[in-house]
Coordinates of C-alpha atoms and ligand atoms in Angstrom, one line a residue:
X985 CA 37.4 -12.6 13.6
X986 CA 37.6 -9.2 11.6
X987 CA 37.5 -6.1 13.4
X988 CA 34.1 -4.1 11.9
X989 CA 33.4 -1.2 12.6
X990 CA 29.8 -2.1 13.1
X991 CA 27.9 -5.2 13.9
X992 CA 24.9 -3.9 11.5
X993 CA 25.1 -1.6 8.7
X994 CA 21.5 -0.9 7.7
X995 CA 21.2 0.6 4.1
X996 CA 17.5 2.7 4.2
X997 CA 16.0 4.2 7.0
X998 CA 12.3 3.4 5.7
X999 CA 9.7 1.4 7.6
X1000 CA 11.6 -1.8 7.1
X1001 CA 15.3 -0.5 7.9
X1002 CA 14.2 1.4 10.7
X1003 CA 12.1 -1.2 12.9
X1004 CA 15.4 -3.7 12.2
X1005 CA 18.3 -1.1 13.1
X1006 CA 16.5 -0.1 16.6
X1007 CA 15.4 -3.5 17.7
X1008 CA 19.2 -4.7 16.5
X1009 CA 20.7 -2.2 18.4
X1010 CA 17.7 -2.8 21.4
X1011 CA 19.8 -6.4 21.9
X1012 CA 23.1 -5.1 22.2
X1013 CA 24.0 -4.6 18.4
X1014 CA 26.4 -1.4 17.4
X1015 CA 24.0 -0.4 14.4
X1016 CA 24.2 2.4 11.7
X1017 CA 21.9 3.4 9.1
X1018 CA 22.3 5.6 6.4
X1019 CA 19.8 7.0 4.4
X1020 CA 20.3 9.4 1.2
X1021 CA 16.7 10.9 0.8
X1022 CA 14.8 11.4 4.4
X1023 CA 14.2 9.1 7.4
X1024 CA 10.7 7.6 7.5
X1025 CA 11.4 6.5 3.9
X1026 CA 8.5 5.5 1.4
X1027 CA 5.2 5.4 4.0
X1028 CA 6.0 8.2 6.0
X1029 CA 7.2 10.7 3.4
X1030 CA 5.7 10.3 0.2
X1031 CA 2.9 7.2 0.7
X1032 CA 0.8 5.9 3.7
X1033 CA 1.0 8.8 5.7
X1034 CA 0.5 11.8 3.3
X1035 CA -1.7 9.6 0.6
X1036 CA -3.9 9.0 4.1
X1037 CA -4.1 13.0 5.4
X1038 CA -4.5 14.0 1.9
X1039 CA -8.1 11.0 1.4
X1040 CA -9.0 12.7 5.1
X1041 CA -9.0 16.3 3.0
X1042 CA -11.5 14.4 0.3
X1043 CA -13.4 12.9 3.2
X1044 CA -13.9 15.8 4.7
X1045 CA -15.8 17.2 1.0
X1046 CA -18.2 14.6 1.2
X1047 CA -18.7 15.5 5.2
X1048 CA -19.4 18.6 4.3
X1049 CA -22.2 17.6 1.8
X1050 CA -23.8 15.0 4.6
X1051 CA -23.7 17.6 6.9
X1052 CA -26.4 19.7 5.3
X1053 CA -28.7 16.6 5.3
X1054 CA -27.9 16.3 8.7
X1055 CA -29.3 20.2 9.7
X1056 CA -26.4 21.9 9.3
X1057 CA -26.2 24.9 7.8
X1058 CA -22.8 24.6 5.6
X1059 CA -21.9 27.6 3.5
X1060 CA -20.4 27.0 0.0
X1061 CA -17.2 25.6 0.7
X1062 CA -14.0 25.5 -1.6
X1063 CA -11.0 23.5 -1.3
X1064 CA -7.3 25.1 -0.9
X1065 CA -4.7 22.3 -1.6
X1066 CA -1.9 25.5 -0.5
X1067 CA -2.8 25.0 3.0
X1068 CA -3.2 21.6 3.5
X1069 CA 0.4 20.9 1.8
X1070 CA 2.0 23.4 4.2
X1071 CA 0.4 21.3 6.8
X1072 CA 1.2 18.2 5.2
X1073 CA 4.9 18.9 4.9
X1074 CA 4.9 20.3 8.9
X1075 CA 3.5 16.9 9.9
X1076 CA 6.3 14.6 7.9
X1077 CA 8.6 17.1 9.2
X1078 CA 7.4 16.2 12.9
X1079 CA 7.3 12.7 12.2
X1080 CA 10.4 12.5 9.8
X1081 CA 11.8 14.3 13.5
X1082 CA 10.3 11.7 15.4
X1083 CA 12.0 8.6 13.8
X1084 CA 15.2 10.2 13.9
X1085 CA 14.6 10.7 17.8
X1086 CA 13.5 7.2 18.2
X1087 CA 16.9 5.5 16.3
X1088 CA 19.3 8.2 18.8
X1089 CA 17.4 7.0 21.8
X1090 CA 17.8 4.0 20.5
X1091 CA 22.0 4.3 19.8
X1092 CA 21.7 3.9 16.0
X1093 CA 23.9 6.4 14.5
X1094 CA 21.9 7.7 11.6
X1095 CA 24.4 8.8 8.9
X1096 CA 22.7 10.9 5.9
X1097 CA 24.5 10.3 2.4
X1098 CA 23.8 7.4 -0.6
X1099 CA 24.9 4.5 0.3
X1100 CA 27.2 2.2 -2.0
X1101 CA 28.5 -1.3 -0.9
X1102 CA 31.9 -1.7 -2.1
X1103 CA 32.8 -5.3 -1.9
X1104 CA 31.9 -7.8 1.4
X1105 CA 31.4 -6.0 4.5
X1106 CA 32.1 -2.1 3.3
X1107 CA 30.1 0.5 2.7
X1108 CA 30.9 4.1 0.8
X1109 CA 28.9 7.1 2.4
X1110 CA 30.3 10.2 0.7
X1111 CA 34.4 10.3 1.8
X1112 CA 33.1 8.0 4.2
X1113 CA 34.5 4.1 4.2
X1114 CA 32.8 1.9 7.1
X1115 CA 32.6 -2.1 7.5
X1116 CA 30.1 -4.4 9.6
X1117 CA 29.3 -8.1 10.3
X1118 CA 26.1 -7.7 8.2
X1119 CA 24.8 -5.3 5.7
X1120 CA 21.0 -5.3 6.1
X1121 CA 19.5 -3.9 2.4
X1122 CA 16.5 -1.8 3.3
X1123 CA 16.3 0.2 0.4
X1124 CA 12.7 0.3 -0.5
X1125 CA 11.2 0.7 -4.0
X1126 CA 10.4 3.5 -6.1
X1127 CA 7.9 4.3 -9.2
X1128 CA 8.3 2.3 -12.8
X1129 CA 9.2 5.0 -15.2
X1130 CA 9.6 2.9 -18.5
X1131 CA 6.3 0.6 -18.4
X1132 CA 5.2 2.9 -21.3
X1133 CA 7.1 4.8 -24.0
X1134 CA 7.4 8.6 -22.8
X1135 CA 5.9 8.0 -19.0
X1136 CA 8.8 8.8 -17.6
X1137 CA 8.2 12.3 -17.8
X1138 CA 5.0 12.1 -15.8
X1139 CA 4.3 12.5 -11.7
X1140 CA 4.2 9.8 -10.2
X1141 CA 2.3 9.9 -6.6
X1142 CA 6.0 11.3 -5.0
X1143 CA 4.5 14.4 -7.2
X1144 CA 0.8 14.8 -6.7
X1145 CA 1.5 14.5 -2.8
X1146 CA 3.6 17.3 -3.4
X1147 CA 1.1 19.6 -5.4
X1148 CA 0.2 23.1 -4.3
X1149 CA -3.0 23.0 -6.3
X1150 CA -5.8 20.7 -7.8
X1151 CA -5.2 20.3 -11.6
X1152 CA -8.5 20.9 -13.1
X1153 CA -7.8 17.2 -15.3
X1154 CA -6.0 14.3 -14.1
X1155 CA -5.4 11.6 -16.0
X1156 CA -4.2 8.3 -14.0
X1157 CA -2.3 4.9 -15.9
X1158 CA -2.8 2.2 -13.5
X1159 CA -5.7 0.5 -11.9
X1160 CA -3.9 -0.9 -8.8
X1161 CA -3.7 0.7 -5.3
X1162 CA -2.2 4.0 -5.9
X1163 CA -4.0 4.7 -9.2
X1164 CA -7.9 3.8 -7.5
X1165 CA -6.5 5.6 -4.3
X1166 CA -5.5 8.9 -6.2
X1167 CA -8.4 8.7 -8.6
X1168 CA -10.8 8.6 -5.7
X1169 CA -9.1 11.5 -3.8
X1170 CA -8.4 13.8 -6.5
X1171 CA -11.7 13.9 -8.0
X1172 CA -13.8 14.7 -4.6
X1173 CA -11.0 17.6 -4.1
X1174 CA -12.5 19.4 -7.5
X1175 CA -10.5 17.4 -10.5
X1176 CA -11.8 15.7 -13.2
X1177 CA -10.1 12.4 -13.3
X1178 CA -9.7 9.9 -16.3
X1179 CA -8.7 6.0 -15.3
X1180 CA -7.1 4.1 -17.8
X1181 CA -6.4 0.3 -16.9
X1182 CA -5.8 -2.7 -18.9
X1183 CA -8.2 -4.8 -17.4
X1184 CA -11.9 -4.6 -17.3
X1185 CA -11.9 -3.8 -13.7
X1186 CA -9.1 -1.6 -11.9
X1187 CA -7.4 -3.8 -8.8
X1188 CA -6.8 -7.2 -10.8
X1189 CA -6.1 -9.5 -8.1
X1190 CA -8.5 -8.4 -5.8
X1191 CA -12.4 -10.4 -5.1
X1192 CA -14.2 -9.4 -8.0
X1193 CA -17.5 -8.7 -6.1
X1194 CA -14.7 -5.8 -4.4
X1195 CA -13.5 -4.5 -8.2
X1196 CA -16.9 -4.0 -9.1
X1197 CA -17.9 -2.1 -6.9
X1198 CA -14.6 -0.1 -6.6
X1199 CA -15.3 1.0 -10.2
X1200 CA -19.1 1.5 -9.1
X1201 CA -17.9 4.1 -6.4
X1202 CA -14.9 5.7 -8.9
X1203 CA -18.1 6.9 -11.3
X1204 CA -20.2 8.1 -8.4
X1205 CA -17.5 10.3 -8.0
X1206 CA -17.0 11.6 -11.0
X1207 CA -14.3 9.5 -12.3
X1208 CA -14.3 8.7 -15.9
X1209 CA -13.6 4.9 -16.1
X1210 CA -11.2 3.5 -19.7
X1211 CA -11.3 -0.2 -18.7
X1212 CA -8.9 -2.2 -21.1
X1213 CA -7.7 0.6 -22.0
X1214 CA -3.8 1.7 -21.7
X1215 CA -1.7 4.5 -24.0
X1216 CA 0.9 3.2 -26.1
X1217 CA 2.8 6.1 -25.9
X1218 CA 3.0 9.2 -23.3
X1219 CA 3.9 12.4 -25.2
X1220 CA 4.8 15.7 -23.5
X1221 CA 3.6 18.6 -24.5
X1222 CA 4.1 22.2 -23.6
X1223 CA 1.2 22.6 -21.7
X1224 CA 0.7 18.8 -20.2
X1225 CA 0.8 15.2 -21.8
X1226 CA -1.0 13.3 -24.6
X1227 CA -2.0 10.0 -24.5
X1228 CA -1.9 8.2 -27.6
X1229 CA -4.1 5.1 -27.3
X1230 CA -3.2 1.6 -29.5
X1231 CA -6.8 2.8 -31.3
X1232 CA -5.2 5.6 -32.9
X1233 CA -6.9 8.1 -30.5
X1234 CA -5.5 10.7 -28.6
X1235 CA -6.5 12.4 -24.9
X1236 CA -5.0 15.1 -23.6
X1237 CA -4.3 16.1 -19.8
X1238 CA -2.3 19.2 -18.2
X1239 CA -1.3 16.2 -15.6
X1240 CA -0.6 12.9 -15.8
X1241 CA -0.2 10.4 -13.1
X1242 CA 2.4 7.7 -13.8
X1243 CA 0.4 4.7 -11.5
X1244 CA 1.9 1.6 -12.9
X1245 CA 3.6 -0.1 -10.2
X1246 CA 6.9 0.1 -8.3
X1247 CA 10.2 -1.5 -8.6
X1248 CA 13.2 -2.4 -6.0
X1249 CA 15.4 0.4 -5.1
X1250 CA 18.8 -1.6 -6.5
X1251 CA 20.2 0.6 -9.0
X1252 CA 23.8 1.8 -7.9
X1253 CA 23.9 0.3 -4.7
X1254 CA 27.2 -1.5 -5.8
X1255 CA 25.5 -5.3 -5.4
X1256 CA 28.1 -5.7 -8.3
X1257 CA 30.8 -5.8 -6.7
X1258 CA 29.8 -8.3 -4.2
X1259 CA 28.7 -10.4 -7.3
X1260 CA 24.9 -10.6 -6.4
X1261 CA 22.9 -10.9 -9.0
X1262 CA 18.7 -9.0 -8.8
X1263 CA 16.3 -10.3 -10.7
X1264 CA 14.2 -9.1 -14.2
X1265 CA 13.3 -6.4 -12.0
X1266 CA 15.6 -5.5 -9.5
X1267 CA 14.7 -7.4 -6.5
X1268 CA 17.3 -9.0 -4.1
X1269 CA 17.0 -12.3 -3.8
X1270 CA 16.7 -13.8 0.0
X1271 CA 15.5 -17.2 1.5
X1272 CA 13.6 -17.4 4.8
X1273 CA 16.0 -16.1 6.6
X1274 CA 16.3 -12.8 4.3
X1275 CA 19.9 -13.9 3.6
X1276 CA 21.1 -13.0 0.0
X1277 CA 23.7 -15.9 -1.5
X1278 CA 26.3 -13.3 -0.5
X1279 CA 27.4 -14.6 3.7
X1280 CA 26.3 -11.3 5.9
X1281 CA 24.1 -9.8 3.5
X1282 CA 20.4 -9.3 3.8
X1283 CA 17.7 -8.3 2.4
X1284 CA 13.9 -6.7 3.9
X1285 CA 11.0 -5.4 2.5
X1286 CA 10.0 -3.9 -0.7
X1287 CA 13.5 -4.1 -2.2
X1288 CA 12.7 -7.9 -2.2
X1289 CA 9.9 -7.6 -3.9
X1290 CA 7.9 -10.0 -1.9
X1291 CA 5.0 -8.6 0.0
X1292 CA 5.4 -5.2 -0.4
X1293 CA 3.7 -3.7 2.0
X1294 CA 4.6 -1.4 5.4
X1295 CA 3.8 -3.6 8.1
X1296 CA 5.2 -6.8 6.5
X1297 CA 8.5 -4.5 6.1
X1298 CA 8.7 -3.7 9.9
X1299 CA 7.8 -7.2 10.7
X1300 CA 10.8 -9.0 9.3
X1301 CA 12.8 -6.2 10.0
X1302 CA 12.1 -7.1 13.5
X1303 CA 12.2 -11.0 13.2
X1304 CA 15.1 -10.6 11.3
X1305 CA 17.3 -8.8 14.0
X1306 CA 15.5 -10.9 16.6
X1307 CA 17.1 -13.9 15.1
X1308 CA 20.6 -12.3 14.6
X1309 CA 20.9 -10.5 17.8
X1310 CA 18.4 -12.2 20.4
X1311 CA 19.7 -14.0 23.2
X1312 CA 18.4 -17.4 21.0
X1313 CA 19.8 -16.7 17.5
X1314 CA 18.4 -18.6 15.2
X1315 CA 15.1 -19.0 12.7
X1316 CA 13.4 -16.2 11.7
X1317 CA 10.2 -16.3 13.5
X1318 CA 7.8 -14.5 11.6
X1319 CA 3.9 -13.3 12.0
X1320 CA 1.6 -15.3 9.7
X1321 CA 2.4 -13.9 6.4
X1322 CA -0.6 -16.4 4.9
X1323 CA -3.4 -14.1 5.6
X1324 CA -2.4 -10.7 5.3
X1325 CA -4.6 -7.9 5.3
X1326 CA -4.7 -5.0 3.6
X1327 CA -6.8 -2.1 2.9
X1328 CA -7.4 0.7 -0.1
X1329 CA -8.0 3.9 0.6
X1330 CA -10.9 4.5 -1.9
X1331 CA -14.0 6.6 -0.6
X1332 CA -15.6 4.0 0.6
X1333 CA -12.4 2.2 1.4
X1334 CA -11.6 -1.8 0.9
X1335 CA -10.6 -3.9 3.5
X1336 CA -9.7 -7.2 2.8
X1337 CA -8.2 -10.5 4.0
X1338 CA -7.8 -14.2 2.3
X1339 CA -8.2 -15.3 -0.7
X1340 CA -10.5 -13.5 -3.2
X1341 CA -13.3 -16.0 -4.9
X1342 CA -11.8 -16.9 -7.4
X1343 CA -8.2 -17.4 -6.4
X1344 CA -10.2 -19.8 -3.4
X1345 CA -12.2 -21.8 -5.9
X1346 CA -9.1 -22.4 -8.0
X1347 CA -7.2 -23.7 -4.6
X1348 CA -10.3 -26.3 -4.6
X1349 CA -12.3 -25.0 -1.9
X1350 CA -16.0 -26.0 -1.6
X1351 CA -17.3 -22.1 -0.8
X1352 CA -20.1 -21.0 0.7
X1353 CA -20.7 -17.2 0.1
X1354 CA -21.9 -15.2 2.5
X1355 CA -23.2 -11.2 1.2
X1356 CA -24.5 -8.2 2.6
X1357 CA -25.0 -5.2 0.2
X1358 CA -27.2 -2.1 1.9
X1359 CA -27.3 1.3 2.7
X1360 CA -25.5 2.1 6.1
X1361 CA -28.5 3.9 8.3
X1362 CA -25.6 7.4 7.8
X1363 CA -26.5 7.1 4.4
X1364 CA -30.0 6.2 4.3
X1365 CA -31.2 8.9 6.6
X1366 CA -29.7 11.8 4.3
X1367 CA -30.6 10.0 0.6
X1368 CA -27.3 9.4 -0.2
X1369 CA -26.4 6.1 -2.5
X1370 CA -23.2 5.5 -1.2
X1371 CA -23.4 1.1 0.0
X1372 CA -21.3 -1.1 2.0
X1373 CA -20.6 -4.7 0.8
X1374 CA -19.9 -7.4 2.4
X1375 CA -18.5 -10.7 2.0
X1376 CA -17.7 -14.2 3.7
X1377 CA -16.0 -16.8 1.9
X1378 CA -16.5 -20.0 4.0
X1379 CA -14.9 -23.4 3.5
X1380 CA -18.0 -26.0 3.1
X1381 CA -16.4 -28.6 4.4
X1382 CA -14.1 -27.6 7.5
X1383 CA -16.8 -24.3 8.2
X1384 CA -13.5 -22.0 8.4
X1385 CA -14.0 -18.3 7.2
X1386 CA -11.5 -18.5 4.6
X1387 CA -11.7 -14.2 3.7
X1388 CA -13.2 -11.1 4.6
X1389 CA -13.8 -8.5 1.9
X1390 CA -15.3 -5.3 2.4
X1391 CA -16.3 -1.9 0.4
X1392 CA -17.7 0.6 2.6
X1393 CA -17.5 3.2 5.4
X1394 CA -14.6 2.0 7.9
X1395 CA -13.9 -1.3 5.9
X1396 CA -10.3 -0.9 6.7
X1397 CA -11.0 -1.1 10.3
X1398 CA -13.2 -3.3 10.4
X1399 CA -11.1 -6.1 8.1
X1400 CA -8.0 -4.9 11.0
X1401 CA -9.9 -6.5 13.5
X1402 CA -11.4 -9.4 12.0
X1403 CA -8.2 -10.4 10.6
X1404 CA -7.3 -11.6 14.4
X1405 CA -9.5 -14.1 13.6
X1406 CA -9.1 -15.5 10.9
X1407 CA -5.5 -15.5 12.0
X1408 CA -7.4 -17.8 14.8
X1409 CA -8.5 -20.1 12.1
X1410 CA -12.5 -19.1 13.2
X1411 CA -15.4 -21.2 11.8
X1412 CA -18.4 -19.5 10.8
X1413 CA -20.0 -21.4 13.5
X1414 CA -18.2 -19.2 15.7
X1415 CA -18.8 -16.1 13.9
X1416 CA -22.7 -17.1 14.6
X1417 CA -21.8 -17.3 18.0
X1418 CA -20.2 -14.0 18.2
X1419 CA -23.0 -11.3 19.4
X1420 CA -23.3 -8.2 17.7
X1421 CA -22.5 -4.7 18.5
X1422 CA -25.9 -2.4 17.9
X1423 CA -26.0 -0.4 15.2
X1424 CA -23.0 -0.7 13.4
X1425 CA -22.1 -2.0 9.7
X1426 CA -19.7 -4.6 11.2
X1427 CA -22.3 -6.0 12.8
X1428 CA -23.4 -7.5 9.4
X1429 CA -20.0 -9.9 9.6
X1430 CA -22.1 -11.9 12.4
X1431 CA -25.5 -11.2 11.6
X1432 CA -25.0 -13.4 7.9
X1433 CA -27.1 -16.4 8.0
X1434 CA -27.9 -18.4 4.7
X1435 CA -25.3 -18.0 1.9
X1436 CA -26.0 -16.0 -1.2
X1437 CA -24.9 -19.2 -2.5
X1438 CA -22.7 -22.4 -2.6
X1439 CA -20.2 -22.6 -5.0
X1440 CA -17.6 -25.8 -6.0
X1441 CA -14.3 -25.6 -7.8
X1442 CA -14.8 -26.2 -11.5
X1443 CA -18.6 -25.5 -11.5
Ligands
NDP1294 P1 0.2 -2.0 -8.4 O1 1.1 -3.1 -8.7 O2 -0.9 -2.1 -7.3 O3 -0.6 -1.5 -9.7 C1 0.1 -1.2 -10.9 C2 -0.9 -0.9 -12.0 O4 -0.2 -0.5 -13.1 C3 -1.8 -2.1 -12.4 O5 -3.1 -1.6 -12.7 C4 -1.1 -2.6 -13.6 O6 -1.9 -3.2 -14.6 C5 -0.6 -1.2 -14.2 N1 0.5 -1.4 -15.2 C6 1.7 -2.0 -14.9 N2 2.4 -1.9 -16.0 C7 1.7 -1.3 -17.0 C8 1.9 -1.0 -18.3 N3 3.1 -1.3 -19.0 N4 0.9 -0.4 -19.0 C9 -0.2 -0.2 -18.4 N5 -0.5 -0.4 -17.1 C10 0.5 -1.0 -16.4 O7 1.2 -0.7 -8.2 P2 0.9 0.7 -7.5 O8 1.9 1.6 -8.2 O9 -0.5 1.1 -7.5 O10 1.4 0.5 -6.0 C11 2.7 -0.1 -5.8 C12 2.7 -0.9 -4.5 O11 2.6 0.0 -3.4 C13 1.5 -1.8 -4.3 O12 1.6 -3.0 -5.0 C14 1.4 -1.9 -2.9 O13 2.2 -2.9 -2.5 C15 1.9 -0.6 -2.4 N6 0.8 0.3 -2.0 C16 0.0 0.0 -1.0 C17 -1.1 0.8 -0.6 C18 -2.0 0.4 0.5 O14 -1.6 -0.6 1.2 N7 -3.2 1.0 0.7 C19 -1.3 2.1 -1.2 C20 -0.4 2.4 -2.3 C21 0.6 1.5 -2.6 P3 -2.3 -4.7 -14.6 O15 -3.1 -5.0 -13.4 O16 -3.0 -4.9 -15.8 O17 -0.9 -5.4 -14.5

């Protein structure tokens, strides 16, 4: 057997790479991981975390405003982005100190430097040459810059979480999460915000009863909606960007935010010389067992281009070391990835789980749909017109709650809890048996008697 110098190699100390390099070296495993940017990666640096304290600043606007219909007497109050980004970049500090804490406690020897495989089992760092059994690929993704001609000179949402101020006019390309999510936010912090998305709603893939309603609460706040509508080309300009549209029209924006998706961090990692091949768009190629056709490398996360999402990341990072250096190697014994849940940080959020309508009724379920659309009582007592929706799709014939979508005040944690279960397999039956918690919104989810209506595949 060759003499490594490591049992694990981990290449990316994000979410994925971290969770897998600490429970590796947990069982026994002599682990490094070496990350070229900062440790916490993707969510803790420049998404989740920051995208999150930065919505809790736009929250926190519209607080203000219910406050006053609650009695309070609120003077007129003006948003500083200068000290909430000092704060912001204090708290990944703390938490980018915090991980690195948590991987020496752990033994991992975090090594910082760009990481380049250099044939089976070796890894470049700088002047630095080191082997291991397995090479885990935790590299992450980062934002498309060539979806349109020119966009690669706009921010992407590394850039906005970075601002020191509000720019008075945003425009945003891209109607998925981090478009909706930064449109939302930025316009309740004093922007005016354009959305331009190719499809007539923004989130495509999503319920559409959700989409509509997203786009509902994007104009409440100001947002000025371009469905179907996407620039050709992105031209900078001394003072900002234009946006030249197929019609021949032009808009014009000091700042632009590049929101059209993320691709897998491959580029220059040296998968050439192991002869490993990505795919059309960078992604590593694994099977079930995150094993890449090349013996003792693996792949996690984003970078496979799978389920890209945080806690999926951490979970097979931690199945995957489980299986390698458990006391029972073997299968990869992973949480249900079939219902997955996930939530966007809109004002009101979404929180959803299963299978939106459509894509249900096109699996040939029998649905019956089960809606609640109101006021919540914080809204109603003030006047305001913000709503909660929500939604139960339920299988006609076995009485299982196939999905949960919500819009609305807390929807995220609502969906978080009620995804245990549907991870059970619940009935509606039992959701009917469930007693309700007095007043809440969630109380709705058990409280749902006849269905709006009964739909069948087809009809
Ligand atoms: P998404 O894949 O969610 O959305 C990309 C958007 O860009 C879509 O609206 C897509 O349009 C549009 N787009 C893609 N290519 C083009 C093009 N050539 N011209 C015009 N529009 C284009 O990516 P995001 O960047 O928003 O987010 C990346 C990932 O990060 C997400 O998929 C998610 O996994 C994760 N994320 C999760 C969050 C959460 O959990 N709350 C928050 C933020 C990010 P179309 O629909 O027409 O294809």
């Amino acid at each position: 057997m060759p003499d490594y110098d490591y049992d694990l190699i981990t290449l990316g100390a994000g979410s994925g790479g971290v969770a897998a390099s600490r429970r590796a070296s947990a069982l026994g495993a002599k682990v490094a991981i070496i990350e070229g940017s900062r440790v916490g990666g993707t969510c803790v640096i420049r998404g989740c975390v920051p995208k999150k304290l930065m919505m809790y600043a736009a929250q926190l606007g519209d607080a203000l405003h219910e406050a006053r219909g609650y009695g309070w007497a609120v003077e007129a109050a003006a948003f500083d982005m200068a000290p909430w980004a000092a704060q912001k970049a204090a708290e990944t500090r703390r938490l980018e100190g915090v991980y690195r804490q948590l991987l020496n406690g752990a033994g991992v020897q975090v090594i910082d430097g760009w990481a380049r495989i250099d044939g089976p089992n070796t890894v470049v760092v700088g002047e630095q040459r080191l082997t291991a059994r397995h090479l885990l690929i935790a590299t992450g993704a980062r934002p498309v810059r060539d979806s349109i001609e020119g966009i690669g000179d706009c921010p992407t949402s590394d850039d906005v979480l970075d601002l020191q101020a509000v720019p008075a006019e945003v425009g945003v390309i891209g109607g998925g999460y981090i478009g909706v999510e930064f449109a939302s936010i930025l316009a309740r912090l004093g922007a005016r915000v354009h959305l331009f998305y190719r499809d007539r709603q923004p989130l495509r893939g999503f319920d559409d009863d959700l989409r509509t309603r997203v786009a509902q609460a994007l104009e409440a706040a100001g947002v000025v909606l371009h469905p179907g509508q996407s620039p050709q080309r992105v031209a900078r300009q001394a003072e900002g960007y234009e946006l030249h549209m197929p019609s021949g029209m032009t808009h014009r924006f000091p700042f632009v935010l590049n929101a059209t998706g993320r691709r897998p961090n491959t580029q220059g990692l040296g998968l050439d010389t192991l002869g490993l091949q990505t795919d059309r768009v960078g992604a590593v190629p694994v099977n079930e067992r995150f094993e890449t056709p090349v013996p003792g490398v693996h792949a996690i996360g984003d970078v496979t281009n799978k389920r890209n999402l945080t806690p999926v990341a951490i979970a097979e990072g931690r199945a995957w070391a489980d299986a390698h250096f458990g006391s029972e190697p073997g299968a990869v014994a992973l949480p249900d990835f079939s219902l997955i849940a996930t939530a966007v940080f809109t004002l009101p959020p979404v929180g959803t789980i299963g299978p939106s309508e459509a894509d249900a009724l096109a699996a040939g379920h029998t649905l019956k749909v089960f809606e609640s659309d109101f006021r919540p009582m914080k809204q109603t007592f003030i006047g305001g017109a913000e709503r909660s929706y929500m939604k139960l799709l339920v299988d006609a014939d076995t009485d299982r709650v196939l999905a949960v979508h919500m819009i609305g005040a807390d929807a995220p944690e609502i969906v978080q809890s009620l995804a245990v279960a549907l991870t059970c397999g619940a009935t509606k039956a039992q959701f009917d048996r469930t007693v309700a918690v007095h007043p809440t919104s969630a109380e709705e989810f058990v409280l749902m008697r006849q269905p709006a209506r009964v739909v069948k595949p087809g009809a």
